[in-house]
Coordinates of C-alpha atoms and ligand atoms in Angstrom, one line a residue:
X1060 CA 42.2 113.3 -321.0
X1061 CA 43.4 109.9 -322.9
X1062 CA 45.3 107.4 -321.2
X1063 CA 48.3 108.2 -323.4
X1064 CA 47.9 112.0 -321.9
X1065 CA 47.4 110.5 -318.2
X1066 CA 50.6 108.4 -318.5
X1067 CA 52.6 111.5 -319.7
X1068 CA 51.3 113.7 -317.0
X1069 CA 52.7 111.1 -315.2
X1070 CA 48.7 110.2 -313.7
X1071 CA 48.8 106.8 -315.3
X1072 CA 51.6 104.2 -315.4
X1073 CA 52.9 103.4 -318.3
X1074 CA 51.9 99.9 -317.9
X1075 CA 47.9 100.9 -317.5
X1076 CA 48.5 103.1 -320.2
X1077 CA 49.5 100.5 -322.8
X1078 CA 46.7 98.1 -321.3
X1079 CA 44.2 100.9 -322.1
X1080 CA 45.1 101.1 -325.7
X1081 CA 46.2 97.4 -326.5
X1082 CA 44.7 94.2 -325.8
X1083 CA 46.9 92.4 -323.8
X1084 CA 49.3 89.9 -325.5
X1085 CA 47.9 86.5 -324.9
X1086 CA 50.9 83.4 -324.1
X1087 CA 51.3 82.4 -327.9
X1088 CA 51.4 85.6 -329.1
X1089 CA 54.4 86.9 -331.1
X1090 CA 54.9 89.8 -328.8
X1091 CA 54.9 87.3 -325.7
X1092 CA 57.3 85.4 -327.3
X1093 CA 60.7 85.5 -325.9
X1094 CA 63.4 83.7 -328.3
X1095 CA 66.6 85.1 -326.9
X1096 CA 68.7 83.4 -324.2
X1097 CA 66.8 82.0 -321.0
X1098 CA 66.5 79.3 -318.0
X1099 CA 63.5 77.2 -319.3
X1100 CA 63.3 75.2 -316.2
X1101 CA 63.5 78.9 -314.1
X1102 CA 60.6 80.4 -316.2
X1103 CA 58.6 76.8 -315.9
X1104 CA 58.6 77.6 -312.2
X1105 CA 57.7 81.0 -312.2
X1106 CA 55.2 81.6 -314.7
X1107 CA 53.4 84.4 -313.2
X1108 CA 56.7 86.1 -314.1
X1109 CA 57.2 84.9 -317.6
X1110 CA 54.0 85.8 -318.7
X1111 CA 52.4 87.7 -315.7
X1112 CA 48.3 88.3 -315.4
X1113 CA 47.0 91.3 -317.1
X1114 CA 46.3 92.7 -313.6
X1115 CA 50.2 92.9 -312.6
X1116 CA 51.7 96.2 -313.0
X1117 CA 55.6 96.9 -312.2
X1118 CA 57.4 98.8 -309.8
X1119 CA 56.8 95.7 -306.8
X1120 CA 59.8 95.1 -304.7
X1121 CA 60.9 91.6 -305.1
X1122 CA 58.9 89.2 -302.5
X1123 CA 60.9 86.0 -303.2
X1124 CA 63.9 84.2 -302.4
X1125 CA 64.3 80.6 -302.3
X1126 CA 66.6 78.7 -299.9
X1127 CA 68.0 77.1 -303.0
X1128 CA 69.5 79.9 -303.5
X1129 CA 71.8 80.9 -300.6
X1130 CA 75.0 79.6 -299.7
X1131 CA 75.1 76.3 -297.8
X1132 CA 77.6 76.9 -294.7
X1133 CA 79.1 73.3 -294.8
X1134 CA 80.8 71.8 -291.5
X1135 CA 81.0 68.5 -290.4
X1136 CA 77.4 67.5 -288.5
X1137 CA 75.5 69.4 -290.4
X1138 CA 74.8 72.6 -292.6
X1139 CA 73.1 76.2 -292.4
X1140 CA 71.3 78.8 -295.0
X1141 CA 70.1 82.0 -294.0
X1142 CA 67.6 84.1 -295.8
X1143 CA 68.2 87.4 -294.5
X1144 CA 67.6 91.3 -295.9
X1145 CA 70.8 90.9 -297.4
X1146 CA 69.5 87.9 -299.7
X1147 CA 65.8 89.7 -299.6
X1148 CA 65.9 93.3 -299.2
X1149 CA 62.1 93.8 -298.6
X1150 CA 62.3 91.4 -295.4
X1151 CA 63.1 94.2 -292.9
X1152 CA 61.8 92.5 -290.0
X1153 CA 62.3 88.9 -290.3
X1154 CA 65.1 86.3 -291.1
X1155 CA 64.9 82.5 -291.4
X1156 CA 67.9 80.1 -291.5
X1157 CA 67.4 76.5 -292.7
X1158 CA 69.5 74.1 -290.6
X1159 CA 70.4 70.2 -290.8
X1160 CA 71.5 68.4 -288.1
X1161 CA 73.1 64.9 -288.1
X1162 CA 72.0 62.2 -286.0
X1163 CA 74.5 63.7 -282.6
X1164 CA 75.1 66.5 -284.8
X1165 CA 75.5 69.7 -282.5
X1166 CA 74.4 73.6 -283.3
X1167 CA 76.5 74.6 -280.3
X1168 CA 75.4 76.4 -277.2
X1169 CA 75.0 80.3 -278.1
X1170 CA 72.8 82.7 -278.3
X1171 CA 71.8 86.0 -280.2
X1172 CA 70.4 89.9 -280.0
X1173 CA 66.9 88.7 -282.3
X1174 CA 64.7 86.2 -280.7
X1175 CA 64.6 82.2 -282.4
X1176 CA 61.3 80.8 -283.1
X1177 CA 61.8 77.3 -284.7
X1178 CA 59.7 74.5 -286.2
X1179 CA 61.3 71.3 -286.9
X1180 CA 60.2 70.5 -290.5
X1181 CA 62.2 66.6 -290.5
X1182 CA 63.9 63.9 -287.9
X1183 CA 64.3 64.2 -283.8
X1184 CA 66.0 67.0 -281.6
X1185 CA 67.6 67.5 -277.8
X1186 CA 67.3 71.5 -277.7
X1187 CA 68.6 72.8 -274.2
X1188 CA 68.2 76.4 -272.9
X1189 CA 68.8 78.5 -269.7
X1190 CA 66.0 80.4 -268.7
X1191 CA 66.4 84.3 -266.9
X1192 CA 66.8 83.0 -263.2
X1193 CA 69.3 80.3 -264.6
X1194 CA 67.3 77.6 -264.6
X1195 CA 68.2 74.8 -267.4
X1196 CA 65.5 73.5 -269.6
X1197 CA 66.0 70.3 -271.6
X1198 CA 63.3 68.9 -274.5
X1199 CA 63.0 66.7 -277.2
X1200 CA 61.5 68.0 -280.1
X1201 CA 59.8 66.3 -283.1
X1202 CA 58.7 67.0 -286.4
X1203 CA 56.0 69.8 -286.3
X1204 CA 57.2 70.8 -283.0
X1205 CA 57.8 74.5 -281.9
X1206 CA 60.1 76.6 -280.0
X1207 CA 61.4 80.0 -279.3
X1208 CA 64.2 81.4 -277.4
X1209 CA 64.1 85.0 -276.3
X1210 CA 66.9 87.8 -276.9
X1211 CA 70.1 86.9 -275.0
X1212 CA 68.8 83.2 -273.5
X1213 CA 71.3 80.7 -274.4
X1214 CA 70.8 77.5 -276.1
X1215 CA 71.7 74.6 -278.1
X1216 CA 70.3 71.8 -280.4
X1217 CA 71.6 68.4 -281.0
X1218 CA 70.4 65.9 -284.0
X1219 CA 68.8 62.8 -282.8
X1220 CA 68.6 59.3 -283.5
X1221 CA 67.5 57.6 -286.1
X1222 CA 69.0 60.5 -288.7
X1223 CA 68.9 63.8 -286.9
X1224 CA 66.6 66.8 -287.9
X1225 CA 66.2 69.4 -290.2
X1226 CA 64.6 72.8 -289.3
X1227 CA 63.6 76.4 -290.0
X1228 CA 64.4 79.1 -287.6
X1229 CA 62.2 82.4 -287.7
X1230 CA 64.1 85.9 -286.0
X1231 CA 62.6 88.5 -285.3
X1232 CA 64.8 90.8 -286.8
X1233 CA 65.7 91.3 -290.7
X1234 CA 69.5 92.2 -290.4
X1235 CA 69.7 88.9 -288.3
X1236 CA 72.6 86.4 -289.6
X1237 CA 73.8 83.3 -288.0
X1238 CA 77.2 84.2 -288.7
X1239 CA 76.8 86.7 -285.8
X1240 CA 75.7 84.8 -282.5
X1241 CA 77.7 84.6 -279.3
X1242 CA 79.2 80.8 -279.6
X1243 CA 80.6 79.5 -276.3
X1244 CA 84.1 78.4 -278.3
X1245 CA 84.3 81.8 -279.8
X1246 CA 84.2 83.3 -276.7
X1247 CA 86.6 81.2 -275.0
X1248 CA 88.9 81.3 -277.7
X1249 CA 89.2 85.4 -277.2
X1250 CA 89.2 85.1 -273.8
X1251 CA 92.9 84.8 -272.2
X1252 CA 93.2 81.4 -270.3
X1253 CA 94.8 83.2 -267.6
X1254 CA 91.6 85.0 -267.0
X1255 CA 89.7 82.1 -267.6
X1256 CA 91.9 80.3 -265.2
X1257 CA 90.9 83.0 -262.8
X1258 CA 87.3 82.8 -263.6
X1259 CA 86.5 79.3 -263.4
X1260 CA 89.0 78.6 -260.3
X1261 CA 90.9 76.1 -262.0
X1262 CA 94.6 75.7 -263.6
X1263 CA 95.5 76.7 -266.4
X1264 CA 96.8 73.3 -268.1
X1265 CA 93.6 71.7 -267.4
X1266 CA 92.1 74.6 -270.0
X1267 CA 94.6 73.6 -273.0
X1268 CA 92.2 71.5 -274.6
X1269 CA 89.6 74.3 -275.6
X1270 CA 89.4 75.0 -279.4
X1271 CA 91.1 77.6 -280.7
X1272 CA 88.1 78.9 -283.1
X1273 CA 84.6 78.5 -283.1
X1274 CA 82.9 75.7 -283.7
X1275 CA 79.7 76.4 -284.8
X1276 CA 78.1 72.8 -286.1
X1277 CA 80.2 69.8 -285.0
X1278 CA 79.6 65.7 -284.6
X1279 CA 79.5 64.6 -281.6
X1280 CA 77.9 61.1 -279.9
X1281 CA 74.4 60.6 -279.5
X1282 CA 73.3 62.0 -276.2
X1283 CA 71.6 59.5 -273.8
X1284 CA 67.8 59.3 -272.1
X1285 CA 66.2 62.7 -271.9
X1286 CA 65.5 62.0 -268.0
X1287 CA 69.2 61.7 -267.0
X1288 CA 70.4 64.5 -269.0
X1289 CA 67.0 67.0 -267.7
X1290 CA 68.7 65.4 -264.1
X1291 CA 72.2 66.3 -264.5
X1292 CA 71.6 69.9 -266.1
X1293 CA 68.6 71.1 -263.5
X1294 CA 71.1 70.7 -260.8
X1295 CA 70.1 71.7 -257.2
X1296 CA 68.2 74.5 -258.5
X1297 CA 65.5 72.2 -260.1
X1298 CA 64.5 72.3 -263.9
X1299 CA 63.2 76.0 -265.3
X1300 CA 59.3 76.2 -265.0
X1301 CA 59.4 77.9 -268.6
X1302 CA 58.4 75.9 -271.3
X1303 CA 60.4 77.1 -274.6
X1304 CA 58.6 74.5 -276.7
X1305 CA 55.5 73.6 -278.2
X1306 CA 53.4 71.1 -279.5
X1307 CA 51.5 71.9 -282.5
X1308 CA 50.0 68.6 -282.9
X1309 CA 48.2 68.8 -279.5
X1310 CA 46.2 71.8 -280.1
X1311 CA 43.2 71.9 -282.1
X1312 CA 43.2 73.1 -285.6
X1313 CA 41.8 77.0 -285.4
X1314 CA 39.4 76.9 -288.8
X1315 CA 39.0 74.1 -290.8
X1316 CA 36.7 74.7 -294.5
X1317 CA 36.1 72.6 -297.9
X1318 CA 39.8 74.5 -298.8
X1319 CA 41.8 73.8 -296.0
X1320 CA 42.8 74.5 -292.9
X1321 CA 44.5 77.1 -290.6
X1322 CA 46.1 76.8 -286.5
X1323 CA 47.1 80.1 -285.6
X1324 CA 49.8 80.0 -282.9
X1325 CA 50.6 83.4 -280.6
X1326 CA 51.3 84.3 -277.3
X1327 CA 47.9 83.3 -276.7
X1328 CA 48.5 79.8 -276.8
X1329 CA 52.7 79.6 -276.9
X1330 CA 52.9 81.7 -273.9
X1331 CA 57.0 82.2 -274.4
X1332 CA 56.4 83.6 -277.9
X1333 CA 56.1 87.3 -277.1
X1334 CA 57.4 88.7 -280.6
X1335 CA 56.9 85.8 -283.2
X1336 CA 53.2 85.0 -284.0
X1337 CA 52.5 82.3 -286.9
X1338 CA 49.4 80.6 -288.6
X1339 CA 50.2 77.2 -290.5
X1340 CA 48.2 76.8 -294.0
X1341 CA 47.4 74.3 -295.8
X1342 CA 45.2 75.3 -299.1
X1343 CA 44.2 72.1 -300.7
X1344 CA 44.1 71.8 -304.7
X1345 CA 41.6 74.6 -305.9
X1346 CA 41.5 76.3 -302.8
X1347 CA 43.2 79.7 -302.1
X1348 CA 44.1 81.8 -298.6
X1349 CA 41.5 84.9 -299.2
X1350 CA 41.9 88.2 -300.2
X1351 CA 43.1 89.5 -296.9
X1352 CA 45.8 92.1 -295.4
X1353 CA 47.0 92.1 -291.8
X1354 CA 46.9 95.6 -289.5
X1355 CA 50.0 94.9 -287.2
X1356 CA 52.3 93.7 -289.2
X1357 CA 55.0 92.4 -291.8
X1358 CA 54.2 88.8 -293.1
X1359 CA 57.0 86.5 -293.5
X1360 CA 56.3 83.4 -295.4
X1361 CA 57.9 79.5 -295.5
X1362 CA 56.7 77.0 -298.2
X1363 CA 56.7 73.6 -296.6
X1364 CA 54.9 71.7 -299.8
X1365 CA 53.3 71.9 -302.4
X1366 CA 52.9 74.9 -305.5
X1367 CA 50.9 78.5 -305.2
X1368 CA 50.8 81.6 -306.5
X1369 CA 50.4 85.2 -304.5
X1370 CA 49.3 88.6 -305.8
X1371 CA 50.5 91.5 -303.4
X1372 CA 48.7 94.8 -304.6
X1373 CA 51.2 97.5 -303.4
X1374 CA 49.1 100.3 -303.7
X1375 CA 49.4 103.0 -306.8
X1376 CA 48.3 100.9 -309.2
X1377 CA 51.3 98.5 -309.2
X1378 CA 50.6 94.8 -308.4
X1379 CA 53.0 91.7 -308.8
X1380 CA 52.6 87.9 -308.7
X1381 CA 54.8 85.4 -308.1
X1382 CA 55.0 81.6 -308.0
X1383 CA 56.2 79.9 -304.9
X1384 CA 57.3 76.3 -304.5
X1385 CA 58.6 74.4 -301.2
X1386 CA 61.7 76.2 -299.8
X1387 CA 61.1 79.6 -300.7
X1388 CA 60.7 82.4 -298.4
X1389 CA 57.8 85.0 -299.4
X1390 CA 56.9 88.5 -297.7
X1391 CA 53.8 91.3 -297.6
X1392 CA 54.9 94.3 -296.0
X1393 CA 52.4 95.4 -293.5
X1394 CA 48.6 96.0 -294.5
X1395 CA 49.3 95.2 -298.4
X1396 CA 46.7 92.8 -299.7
X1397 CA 47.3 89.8 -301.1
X1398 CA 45.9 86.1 -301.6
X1399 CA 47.9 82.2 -301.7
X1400 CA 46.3 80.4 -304.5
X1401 CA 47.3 76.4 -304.8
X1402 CA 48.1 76.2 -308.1
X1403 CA 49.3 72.9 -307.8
X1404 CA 48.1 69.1 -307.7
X1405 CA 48.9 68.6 -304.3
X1406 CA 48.6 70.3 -300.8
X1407 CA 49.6 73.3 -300.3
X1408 CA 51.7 74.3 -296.9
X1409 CA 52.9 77.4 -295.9
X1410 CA 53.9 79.3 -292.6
X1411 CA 53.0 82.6 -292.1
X1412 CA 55.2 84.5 -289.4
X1413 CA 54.6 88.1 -288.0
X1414 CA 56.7 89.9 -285.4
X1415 CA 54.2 90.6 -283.2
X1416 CA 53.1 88.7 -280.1
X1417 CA 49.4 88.2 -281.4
X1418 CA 48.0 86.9 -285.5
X1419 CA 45.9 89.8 -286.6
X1420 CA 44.3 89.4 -290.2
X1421 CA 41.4 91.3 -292.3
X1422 CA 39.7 89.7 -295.2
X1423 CA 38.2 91.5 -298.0
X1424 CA 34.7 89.2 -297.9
X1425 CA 34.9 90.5 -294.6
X1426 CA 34.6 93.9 -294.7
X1427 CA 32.6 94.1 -297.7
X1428 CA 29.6 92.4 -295.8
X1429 CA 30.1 94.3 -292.6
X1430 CA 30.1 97.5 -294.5
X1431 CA 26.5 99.4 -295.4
X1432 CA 25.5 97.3 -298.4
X1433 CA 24.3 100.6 -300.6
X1434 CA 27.7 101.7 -300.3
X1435 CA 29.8 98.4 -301.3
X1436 CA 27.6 98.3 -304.5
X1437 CA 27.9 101.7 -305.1
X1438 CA 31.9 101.1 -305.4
X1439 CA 31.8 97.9 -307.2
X1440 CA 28.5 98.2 -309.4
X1441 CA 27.7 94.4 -308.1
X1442 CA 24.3 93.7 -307.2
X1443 CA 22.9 92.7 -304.0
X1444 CA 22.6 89.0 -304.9
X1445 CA 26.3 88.4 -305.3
X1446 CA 27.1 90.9 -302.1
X1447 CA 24.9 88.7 -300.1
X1448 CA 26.4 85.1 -301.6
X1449 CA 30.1 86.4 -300.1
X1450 CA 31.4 84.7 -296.5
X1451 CA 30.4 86.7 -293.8
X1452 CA 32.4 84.9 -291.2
X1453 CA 36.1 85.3 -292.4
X1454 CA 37.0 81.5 -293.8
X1455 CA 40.3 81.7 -294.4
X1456 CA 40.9 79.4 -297.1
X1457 CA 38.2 79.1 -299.4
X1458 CA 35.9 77.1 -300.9
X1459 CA 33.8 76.8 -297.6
Ligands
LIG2172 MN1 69.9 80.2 -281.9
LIG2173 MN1 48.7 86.9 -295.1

């Protein structure tokens, strides 16, 4: 059978089909060319997708979304962007907000039905929290700090001094949206002050000051020394013995090659973080995060810096690439191969976050040298030399 008679029995796709028969176009050719309307600086930035790699074939879902392109909620103290499976309908399992906070800037105290992991990517922050047995916890967080809040635990964060923070939250939960979280001043406002009266044993006049509507993010003073306000909040019943944060920077880096360098952060390590597991990556200029897939789970990706490219091969013959730049939000639904290339001058950061309570990954150097040798170059008609020149011990990020 021809390709042409594969592609109409449906065997082939039509993409393969025309690859078969044709060269592919190269970037100045006529048939490449695209002189109609179009965003120059858009297809500057995503060149895999004005002129994709002969490999590509269609029929991906979109794996994509930048920040830059969601709706800013705008209040006074600060702002919030969501990136949810309404903006990113393959991101079924994860959602990430992007959150500035000025310096006394308040997220006000709430929580949610998805758990929060957080990193703070800029600036200083007082986050506060109640733990299960009501126990108040009370931290300062700094750039490259973690934390995570489970389902139902309520919390807050405030923006420090010298010009408060900005930050990404990770939930475990694709539908997630920041627009739907228990908020304290919600709640009170559809709650009638009688009953609150009732509740809190206290007259009804001295509860006529409480906003009408939810507040959400709101500026507010400074707060004072972490000691006095850990003090005041733990009460007689002492501070929680939970620790909701943690602090990347005092853990050792997990593999380090000629490429880059990976930590892996799970339950392992960030005890609290029983459904959010995340590596940070840095690939530096030339290097690329390997051919790899992982077993358990979805991958949900954060650019912190820098420019790259990623390949997810989606089975059937379909493959798509797509350029990433800092604030975008990339995913690999679970076991799909694909690779992080730094395409740029610079280094390359990333965040890759899983809901799982443990990083699992699988790299293809991996399992082609842990596999009978015969059989590996019976598939891929290489010969022994180059099997044996491949990692054996799973780098990561390559070069070596
Ligand atoms: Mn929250
Ligand atoms: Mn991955």
């Amino acid at each position: 059978m021809g390709s042409a008679a594969l592609a109409a029995a449906g065997m082939l796709s039509a993409d393969a089909a025309a690859q078969e028969q044709k060269p592919y176009p190269t970037k100045d050719d006529r048939s490449a060319s695209a002189p109609g309307p179009g965003n120059k600086p858009l297809d500057d930035q995503n060149p895999d997708s004005f002129f994709p790699p002969p490999s590509d074939a269609g029929g991906v879902q979109t794996f994509k979304y930048p920040f830059g392109l969601s709706h800013k909620r705008m209040q006074e103290g600060g702002w919030s962007r969501e990136v949810t499976i309404r903006e990113l309908a393959v991101s079924k399992s994860i959602a990430g907000v992007d959150m500035r906070l000025t310096a006394g800037g308040i997220r006000e105290l709430h929580w949610h039905t998805a758990a929060e992991w957080a990193i703070m990517l800029y600036g200083n922050a007082r986050i506060t929290g109640l733990d299960a047995e009501g126990k108040s916890f009370v931290a300062d967080i700094t750039e490259g700090d973690l934390w995570y809040f489970p389902t139902g635990i309520p919390h807050s964060i405030q923006g420090l001094k010298p010009d408060g923070c900005e930050f990404l939250l990770v939930f475990d939960d694709g539908n997630f949206s920041e627009y739907e979280t228990v908020l304290l001043t919600d709640w009170m406002a559809h709650t009638p002050h009688d009953v609150l009266s009732k509740n809190f044993g206290v007259s009804q006049q001295a509860l006529d000051k409480m906003p009408r509507r939810e507040k959400f993010i709101f500026q507010a003073e400074v707060p004072g020394p972490l000691e006095a306000d850990q003090k005041a909040a733990a009460g007689s019943l002492g501070m929680s013995t939970q620790d909701f944060a943690f602090r990347v920077a005092q853990q050792p880096i997990s593999k380090r090659t000629k490429g880059g360098e990976v930590r892996i952060i799970d339950s392992s390590k960030f005890k609290i973080s029983t459904t959010i597991a995340a590596a940070i990556v840095t690939v530096h200029p030339g290097g690329i995060r390997e051919l790899h897939w992982h077993p358990n789970a979805d991958e949900w990706q954060y650019y912190i810096s820098g420019a790259g490219r990623m390949t997810v091969f989606a089975t059937g013959g379909r493959a798509r690439t797509m350029d990433f730049q800092a604030g975008d939000v990339g995913y690999i639904q679970k076991t799909l191969p694909h690779y992080v290339e730094n395409t740029g001058a610079t280094d390359l950061k990333f965040l890759e976050m899983f809901k799982s309570s443990s990083y699992q990954d699988l790299a293809l150097s991996e399992w082609l040298t842990h596999t009978p040798p015969e059989l590996v170059i019976a598939h891929l008609g290489i010969d022994r030399a180059t099997l044996e020149a491949m990692p054996k011990d799973e780098p990561v990020v390559m070069p070596k």
